[in-house]
PDB file of C-alpha atoms in Angstrom:
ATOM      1  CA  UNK A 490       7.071  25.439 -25.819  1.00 63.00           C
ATOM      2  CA  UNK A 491       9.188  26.180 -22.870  1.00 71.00           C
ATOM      3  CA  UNK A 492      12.492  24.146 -22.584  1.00 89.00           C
ATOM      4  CA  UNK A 493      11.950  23.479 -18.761  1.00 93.00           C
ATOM      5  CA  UNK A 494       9.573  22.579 -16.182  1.00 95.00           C
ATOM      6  CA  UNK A 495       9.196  23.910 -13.060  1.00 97.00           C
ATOM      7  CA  UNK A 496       9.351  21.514  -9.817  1.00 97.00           C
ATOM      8  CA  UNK A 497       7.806  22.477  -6.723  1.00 98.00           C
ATOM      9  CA  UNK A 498       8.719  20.323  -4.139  1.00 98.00           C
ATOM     10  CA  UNK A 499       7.728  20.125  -0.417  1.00 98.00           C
ATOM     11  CA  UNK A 500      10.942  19.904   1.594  1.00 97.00           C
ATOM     12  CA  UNK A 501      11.855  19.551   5.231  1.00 96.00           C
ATOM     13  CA  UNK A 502      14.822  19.793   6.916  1.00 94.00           C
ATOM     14  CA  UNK A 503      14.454  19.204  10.505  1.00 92.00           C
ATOM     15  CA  UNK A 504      18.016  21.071  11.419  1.00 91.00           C
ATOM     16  CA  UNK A 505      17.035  23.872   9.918  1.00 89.00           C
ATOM     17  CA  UNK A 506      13.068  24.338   9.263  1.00 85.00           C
ATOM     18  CA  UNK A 507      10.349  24.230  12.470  1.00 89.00           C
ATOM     19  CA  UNK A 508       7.828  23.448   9.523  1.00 93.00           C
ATOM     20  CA  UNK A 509       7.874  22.546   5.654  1.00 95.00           C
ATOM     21  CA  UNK A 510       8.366  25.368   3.285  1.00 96.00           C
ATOM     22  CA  UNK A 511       8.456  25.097  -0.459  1.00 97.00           C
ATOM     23  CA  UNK A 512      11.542  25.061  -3.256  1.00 97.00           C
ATOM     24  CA  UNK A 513      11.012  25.110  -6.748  1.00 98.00           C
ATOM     25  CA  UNK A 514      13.567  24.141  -9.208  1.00 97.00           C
ATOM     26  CA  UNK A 515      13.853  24.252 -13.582  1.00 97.00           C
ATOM     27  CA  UNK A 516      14.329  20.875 -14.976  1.00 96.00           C
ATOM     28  CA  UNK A 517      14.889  19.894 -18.268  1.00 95.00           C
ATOM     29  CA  UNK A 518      11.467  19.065 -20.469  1.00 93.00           C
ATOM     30  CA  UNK A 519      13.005  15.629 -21.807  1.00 93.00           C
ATOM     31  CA  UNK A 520      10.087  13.358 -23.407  1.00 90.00           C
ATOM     32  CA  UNK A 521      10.376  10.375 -22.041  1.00 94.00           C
ATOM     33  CA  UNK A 522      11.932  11.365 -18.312  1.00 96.00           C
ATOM     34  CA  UNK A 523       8.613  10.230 -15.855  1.00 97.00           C
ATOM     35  CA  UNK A 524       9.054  12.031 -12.232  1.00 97.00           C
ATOM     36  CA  UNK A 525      11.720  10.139 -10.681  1.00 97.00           C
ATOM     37  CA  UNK A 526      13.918  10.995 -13.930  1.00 97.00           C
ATOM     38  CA  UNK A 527      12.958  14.930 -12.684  1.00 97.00           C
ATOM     39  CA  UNK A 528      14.005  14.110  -9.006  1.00 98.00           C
ATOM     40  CA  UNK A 529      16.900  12.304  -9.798  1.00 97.00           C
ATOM     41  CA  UNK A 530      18.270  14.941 -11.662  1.00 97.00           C
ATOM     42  CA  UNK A 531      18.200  17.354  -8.935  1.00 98.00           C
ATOM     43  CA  UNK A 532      19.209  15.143  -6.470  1.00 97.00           C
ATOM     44  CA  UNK A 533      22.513  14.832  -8.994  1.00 97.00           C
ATOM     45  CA  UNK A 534      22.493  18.452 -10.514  1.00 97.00           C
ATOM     46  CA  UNK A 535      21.077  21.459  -8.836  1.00 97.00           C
ATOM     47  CA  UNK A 536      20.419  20.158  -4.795  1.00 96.00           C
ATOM     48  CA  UNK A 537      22.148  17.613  -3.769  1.00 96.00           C
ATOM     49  CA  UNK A 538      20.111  17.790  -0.355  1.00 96.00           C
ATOM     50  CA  UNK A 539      17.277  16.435  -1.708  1.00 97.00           C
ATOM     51  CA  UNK A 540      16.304  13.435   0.308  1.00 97.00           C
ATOM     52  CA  UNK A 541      14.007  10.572  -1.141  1.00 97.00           C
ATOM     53  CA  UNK A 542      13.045   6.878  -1.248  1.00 97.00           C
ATOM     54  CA  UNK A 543      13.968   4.930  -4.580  1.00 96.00           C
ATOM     55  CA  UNK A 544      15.509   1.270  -5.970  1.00 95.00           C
ATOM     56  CA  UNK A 545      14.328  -0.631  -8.974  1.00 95.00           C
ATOM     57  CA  UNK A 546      12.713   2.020 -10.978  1.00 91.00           C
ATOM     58  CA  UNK A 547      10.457  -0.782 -12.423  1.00 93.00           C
ATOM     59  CA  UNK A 548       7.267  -0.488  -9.920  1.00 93.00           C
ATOM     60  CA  UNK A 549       8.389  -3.727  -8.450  1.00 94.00           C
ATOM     61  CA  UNK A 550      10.022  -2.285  -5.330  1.00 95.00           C
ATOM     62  CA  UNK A 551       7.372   0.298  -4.650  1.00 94.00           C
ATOM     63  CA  UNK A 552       9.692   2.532  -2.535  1.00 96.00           C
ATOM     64  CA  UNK A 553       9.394   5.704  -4.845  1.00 97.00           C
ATOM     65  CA  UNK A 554       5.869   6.335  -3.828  1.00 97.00           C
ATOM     66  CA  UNK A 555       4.964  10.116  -3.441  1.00 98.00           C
ATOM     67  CA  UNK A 556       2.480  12.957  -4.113  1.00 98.00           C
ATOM     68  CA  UNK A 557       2.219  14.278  -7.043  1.00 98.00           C
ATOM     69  CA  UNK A 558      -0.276  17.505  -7.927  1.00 98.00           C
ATOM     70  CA  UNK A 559      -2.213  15.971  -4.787  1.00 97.00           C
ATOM     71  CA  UNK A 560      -2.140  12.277  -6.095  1.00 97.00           C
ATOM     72  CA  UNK A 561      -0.595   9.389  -4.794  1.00 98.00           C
ATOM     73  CA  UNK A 562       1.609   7.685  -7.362  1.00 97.00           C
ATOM     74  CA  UNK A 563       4.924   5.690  -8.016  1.00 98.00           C
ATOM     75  CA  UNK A 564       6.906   8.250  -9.363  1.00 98.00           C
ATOM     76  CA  UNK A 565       8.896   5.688 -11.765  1.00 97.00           C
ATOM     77  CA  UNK A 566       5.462   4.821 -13.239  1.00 96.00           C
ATOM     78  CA  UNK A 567       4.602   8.376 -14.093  1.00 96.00           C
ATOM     79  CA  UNK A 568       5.437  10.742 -16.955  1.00 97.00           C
ATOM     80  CA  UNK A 569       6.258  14.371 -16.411  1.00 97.00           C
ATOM     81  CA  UNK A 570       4.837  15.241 -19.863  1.00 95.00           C
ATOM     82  CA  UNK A 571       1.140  13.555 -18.430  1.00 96.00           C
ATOM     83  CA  UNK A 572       1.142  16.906 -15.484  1.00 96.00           C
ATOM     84  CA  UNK A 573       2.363  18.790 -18.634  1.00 91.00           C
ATOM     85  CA  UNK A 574       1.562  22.224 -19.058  1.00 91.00           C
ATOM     86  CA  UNK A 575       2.019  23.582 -15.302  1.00 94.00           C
ATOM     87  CA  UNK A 576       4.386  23.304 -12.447  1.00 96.00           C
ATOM     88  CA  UNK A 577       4.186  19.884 -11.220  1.00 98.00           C
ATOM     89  CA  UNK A 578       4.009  20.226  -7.423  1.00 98.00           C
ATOM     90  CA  UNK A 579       5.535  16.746  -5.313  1.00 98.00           C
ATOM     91  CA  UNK A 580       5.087  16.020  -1.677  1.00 98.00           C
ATOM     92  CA  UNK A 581       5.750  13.298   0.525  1.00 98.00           C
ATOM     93  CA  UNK A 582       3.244  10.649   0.982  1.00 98.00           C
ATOM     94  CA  UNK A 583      -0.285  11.871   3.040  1.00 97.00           C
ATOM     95  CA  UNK A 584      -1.275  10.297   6.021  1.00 96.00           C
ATOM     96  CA  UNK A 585       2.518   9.682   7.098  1.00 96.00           C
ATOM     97  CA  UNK A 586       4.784  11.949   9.248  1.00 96.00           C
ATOM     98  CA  UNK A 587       7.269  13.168   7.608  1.00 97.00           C
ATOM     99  CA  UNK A 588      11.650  12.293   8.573  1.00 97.00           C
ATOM    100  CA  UNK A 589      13.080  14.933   5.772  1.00 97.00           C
ATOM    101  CA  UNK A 590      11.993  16.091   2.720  1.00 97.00           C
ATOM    102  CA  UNK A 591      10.284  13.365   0.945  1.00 98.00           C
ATOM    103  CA  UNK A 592      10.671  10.593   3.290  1.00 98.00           C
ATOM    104  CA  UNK A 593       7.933   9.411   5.344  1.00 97.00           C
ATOM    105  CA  UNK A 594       8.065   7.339   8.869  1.00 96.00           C
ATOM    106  CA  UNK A 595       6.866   4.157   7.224  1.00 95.00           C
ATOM    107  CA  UNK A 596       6.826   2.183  11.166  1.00 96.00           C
ATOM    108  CA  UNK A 597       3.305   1.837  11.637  1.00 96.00           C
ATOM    109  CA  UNK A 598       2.376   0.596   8.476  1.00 96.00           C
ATOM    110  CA  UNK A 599       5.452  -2.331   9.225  1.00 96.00           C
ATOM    111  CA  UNK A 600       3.973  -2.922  12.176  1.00 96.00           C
ATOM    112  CA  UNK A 601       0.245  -3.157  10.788  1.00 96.00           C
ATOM    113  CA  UNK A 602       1.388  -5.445   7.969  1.00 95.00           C
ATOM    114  CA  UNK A 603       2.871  -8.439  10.929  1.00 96.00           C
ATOM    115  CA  UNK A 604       0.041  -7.871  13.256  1.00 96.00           C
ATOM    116  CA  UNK A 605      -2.479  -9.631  10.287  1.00 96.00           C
ATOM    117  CA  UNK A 606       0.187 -11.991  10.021  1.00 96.00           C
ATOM    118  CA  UNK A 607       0.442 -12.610   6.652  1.00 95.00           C
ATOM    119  CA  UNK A 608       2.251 -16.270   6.006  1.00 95.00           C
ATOM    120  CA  UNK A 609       0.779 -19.752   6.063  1.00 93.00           C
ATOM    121  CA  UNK A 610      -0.553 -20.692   9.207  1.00 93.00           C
ATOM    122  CA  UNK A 611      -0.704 -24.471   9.320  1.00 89.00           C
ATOM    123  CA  UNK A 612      -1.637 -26.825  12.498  1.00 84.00           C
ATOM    124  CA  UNK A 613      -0.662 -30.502  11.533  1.00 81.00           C
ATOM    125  CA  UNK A 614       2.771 -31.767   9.749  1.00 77.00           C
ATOM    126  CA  UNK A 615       2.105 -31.172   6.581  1.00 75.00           C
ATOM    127  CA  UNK A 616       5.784 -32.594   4.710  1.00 74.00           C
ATOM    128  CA  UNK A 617       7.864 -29.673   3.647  1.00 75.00           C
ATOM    129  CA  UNK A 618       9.116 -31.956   0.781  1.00 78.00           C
ATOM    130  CA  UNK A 619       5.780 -32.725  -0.440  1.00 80.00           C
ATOM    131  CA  UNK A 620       4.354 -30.599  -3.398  1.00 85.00           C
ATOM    132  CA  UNK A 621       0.647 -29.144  -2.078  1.00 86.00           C
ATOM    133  CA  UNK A 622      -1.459 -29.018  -5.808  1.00 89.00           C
ATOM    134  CA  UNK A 623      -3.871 -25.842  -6.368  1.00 92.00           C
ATOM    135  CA  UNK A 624      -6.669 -25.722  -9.177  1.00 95.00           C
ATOM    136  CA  UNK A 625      -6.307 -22.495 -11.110  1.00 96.00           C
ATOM    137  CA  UNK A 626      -9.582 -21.641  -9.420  1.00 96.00           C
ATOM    138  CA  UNK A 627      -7.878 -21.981  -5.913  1.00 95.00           C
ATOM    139  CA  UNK A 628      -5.381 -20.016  -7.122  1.00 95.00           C
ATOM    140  CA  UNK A 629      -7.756 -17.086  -8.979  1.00 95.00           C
ATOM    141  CA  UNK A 630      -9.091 -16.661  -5.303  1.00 94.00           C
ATOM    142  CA  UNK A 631      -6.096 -15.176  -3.995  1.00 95.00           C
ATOM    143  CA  UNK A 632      -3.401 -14.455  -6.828  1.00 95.00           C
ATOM    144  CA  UNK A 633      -4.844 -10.430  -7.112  1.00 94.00           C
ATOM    145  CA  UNK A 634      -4.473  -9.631  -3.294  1.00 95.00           C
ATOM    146  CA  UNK A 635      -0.775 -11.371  -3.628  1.00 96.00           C
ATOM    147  CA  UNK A 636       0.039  -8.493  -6.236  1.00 96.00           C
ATOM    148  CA  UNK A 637       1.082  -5.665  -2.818  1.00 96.00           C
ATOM    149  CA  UNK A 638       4.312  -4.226  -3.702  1.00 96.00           C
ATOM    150  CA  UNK A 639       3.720  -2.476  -0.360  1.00 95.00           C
ATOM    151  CA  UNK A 640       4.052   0.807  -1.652  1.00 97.00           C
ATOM    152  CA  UNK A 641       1.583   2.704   1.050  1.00 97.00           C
ATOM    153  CA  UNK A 642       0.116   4.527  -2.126  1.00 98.00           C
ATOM    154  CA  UNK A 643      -4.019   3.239  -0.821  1.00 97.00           C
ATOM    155  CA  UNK A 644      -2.614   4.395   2.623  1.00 97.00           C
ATOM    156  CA  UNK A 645      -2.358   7.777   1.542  1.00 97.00           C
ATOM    157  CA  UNK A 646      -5.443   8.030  -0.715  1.00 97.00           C
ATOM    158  CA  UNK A 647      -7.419   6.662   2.424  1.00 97.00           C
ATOM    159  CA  UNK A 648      -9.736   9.190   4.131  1.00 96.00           C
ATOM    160  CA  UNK A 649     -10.580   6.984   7.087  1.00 96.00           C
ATOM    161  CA  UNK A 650      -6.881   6.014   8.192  1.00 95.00           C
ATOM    162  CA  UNK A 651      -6.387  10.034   7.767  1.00 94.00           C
ATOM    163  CA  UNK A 652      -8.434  10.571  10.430  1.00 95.00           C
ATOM    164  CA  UNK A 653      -7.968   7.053  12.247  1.00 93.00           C
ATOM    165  CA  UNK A 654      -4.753   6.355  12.352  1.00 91.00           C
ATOM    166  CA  UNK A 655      -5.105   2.766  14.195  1.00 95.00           C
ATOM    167  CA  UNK A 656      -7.656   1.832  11.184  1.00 96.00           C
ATOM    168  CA  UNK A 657      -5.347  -1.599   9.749  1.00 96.00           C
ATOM    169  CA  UNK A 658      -5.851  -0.255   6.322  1.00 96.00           C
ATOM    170  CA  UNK A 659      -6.156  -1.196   3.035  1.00 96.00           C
ATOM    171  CA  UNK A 660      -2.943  -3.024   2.250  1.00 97.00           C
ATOM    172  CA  UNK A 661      -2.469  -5.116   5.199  1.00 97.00           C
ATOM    173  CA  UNK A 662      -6.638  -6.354   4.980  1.00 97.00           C
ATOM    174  CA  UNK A 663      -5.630  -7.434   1.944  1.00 97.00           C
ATOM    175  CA  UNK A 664      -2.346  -9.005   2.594  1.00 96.00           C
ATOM    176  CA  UNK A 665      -4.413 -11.306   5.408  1.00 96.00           C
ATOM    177  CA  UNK A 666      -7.723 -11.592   2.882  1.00 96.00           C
ATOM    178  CA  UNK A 667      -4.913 -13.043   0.579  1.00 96.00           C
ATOM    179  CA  UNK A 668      -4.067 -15.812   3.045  1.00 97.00           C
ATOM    180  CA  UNK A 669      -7.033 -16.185   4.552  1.00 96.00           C
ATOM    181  CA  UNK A 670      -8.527 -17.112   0.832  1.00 96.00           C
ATOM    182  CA  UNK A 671      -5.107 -19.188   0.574  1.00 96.00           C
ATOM    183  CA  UNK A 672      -6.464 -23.088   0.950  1.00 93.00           C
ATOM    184  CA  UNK A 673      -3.128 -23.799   1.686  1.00 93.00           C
ATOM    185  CA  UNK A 674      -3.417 -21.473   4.916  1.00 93.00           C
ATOM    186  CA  UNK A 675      -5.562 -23.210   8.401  1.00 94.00           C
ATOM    187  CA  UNK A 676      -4.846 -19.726   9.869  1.00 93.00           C
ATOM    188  CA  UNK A 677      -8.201 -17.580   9.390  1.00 92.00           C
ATOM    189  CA  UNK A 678      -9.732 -17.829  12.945  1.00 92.00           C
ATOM    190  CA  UNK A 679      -5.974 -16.458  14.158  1.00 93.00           C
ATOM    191  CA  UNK A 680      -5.391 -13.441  11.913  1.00 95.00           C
ATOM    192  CA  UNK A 681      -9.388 -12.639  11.847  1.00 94.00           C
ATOM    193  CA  UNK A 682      -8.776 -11.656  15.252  1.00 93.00           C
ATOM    194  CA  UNK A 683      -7.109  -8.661  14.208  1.00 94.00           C
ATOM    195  CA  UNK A 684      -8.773  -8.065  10.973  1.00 95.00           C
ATOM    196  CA  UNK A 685     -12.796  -8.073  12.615  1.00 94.00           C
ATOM    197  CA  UNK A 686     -11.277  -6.295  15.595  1.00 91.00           C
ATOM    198  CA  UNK A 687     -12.734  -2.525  16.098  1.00 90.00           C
ATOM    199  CA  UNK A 688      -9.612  -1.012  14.436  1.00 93.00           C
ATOM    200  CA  UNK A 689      -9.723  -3.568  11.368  1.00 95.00           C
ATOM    201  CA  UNK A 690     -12.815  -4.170   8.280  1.00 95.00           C
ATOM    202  CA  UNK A 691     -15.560  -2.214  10.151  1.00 95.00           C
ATOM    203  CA  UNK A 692     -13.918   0.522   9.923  1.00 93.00           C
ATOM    204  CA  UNK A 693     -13.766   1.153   6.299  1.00 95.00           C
ATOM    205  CA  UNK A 694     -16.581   3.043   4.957  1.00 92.00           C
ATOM    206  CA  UNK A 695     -15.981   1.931   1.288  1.00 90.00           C
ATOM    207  CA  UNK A 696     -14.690   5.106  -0.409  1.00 91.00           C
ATOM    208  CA  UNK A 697     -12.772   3.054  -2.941  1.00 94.00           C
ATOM    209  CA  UNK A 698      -9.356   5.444  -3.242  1.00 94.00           C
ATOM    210  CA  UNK A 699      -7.459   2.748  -2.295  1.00 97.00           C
ATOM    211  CA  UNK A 700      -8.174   0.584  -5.072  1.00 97.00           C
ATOM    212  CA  UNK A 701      -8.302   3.530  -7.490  1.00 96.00           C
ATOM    213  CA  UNK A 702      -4.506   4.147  -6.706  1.00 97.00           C
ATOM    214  CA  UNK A 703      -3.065   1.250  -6.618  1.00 97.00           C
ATOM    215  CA  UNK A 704      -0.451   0.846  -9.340  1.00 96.00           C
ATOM    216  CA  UNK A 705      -0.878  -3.395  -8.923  1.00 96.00           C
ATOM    217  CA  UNK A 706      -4.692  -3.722  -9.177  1.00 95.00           C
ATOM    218  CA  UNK A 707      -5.023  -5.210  -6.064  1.00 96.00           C
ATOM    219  CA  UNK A 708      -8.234  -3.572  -4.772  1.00 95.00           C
ATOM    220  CA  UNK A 709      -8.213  -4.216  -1.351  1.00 95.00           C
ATOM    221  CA  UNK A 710     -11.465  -2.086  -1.213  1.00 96.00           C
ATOM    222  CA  UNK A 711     -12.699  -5.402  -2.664  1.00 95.00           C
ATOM    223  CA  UNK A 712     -11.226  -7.723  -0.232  1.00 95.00           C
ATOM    224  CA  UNK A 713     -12.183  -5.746   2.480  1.00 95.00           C
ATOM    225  CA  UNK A 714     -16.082  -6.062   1.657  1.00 95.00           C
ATOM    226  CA  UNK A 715     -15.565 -10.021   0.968  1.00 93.00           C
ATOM    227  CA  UNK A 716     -14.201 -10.219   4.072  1.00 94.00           C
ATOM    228  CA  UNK A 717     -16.916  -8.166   5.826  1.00 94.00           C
ATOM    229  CA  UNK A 718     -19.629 -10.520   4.090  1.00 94.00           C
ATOM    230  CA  UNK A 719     -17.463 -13.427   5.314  1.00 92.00           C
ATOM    231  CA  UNK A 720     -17.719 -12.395   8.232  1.00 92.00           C
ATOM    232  CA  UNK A 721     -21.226 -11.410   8.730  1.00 92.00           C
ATOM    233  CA  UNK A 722     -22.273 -14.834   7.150  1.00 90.00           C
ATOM    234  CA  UNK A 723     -20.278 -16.738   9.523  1.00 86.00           C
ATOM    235  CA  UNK A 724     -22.129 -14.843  12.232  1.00 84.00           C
ATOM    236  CA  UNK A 725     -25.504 -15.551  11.538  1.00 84.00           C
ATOM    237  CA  UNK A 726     -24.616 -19.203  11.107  1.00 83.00           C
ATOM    238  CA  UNK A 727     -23.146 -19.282  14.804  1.00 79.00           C
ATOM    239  CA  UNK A 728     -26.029 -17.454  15.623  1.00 75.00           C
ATOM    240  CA  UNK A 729     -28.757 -20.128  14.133  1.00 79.00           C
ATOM    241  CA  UNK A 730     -26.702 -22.832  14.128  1.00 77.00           C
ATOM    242  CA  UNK A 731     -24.678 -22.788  16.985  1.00 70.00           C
ATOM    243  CA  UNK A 732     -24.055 -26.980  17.148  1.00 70.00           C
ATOM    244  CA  UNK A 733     -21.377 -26.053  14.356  1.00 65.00           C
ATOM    245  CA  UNK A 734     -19.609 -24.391  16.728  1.00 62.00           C
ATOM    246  CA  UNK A 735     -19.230 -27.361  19.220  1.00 58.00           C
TER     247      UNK A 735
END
């Protein structure tokens, strides 16, 4: 058994490369390093201009997000034995352009997450001061779409916001589906504006990579089809009952 691994990683320089090229390095094959471990040691041993995202090193922060042999994963969360035997080959986030090496441009996705406005939305004068009870049921309706760490991992496992990049996406539907099923929240005819608009929930076609990466277990695939049933229901009864809407 070989004493090293080999690390391919996808780099980019924009003062000195016109493209991204390739650079592999030999790590150390230490048991329980997972693929941050690996990075971080080159960052501090072998290339020091390595650049990278990364904080807690928990999978709270979700900032070390990256591609690894073609997947999408928190690189904290990961073990370099698991991609063991092979060269384990890491790239920046799909679906994302690229500032250096592995950091992406992470704007849009900002942007996307305030346009569905995700905070209560309340109309009267509710008292600050005074304590607002939930059931546990009230608060099994939302509690798995509040799990987002915001790590962009269902972003870049998406095929449609690949090839549409003004498709919300995964995270932020969720992030509104989580307030929306909030009944603290009198906000849903406000933020469903954006997420029934052309660009929002019709636009998914349901492939289900974004829940299958998604180191929280959010599955915003999930709350994206509620949503679209919602939605559709809500419809039908404007349609055939349309003194509700007076």
């Amino acid at each position: 058994m070989s004493s090293n691994v080999t690390i391919e990683v996808l780099r980019y320089l924009p003062e000195n490369d016109s493209e991204q090229v390739v650079q592999s390095y030999e790590v150390p094959r230490t048991k329980d390093w997972v693929i941050l471990d690996a990075i971080n040691y080159i960052k501090d041993e072998l290339d020091g201009t390595l650049s990278y995202r990364w904080s807690c090193r928990m999978g709270v922060c979700g900032s070390c997000g990256m591609m690894v042999n073609g997947e999408p994963v928190l690189t904290c969360a990961k073990f370099v034995e698991s991609y063991l035997p092979g060269t384990i080959r890491i790239e920046p986030l799909e679906n994302f352009p690229v500032i250096r090496d592995l950091v992406i441009e992470m704007g849009d996705f900002m942007e996307k997450l305030e346009s569905v406005k995700p905070w209560i939305i309340r109309d009267d004068d509710y008292p600050e001061e005074k304590e607002f009870i939930q059931t546990p049921f009230e608060l099994s309706e939302y509690k798995k779409f509040s799990m987002c760490i915001n790590c962009m991992l269902c972003y870049s496992a998406c095929p449609v916001y690949g090839l549409e990049p003004g498709f919300t996406g995964p995270a932020a539907i969720a992030l509104g589906q989580r307030y929306n099923l909030d009944n603290r929240d009198m906000g849903n005819a406000e933020r469903n504006e954006v997420l029934t608009q052309e660009e929002g929930i019709w636009q998914c076609t349901l492939v289900g990579e974004c829940s299958a990466v998604c180191p929280k277990d959010v599955d915003p695939a999930a709350a994206i089809q509620r949503l679209k049933l919602t939605t559709t229901v809500n419809w039908f009864k404007s349609f055939l009952m349309p003194w509700k809407n007076r």
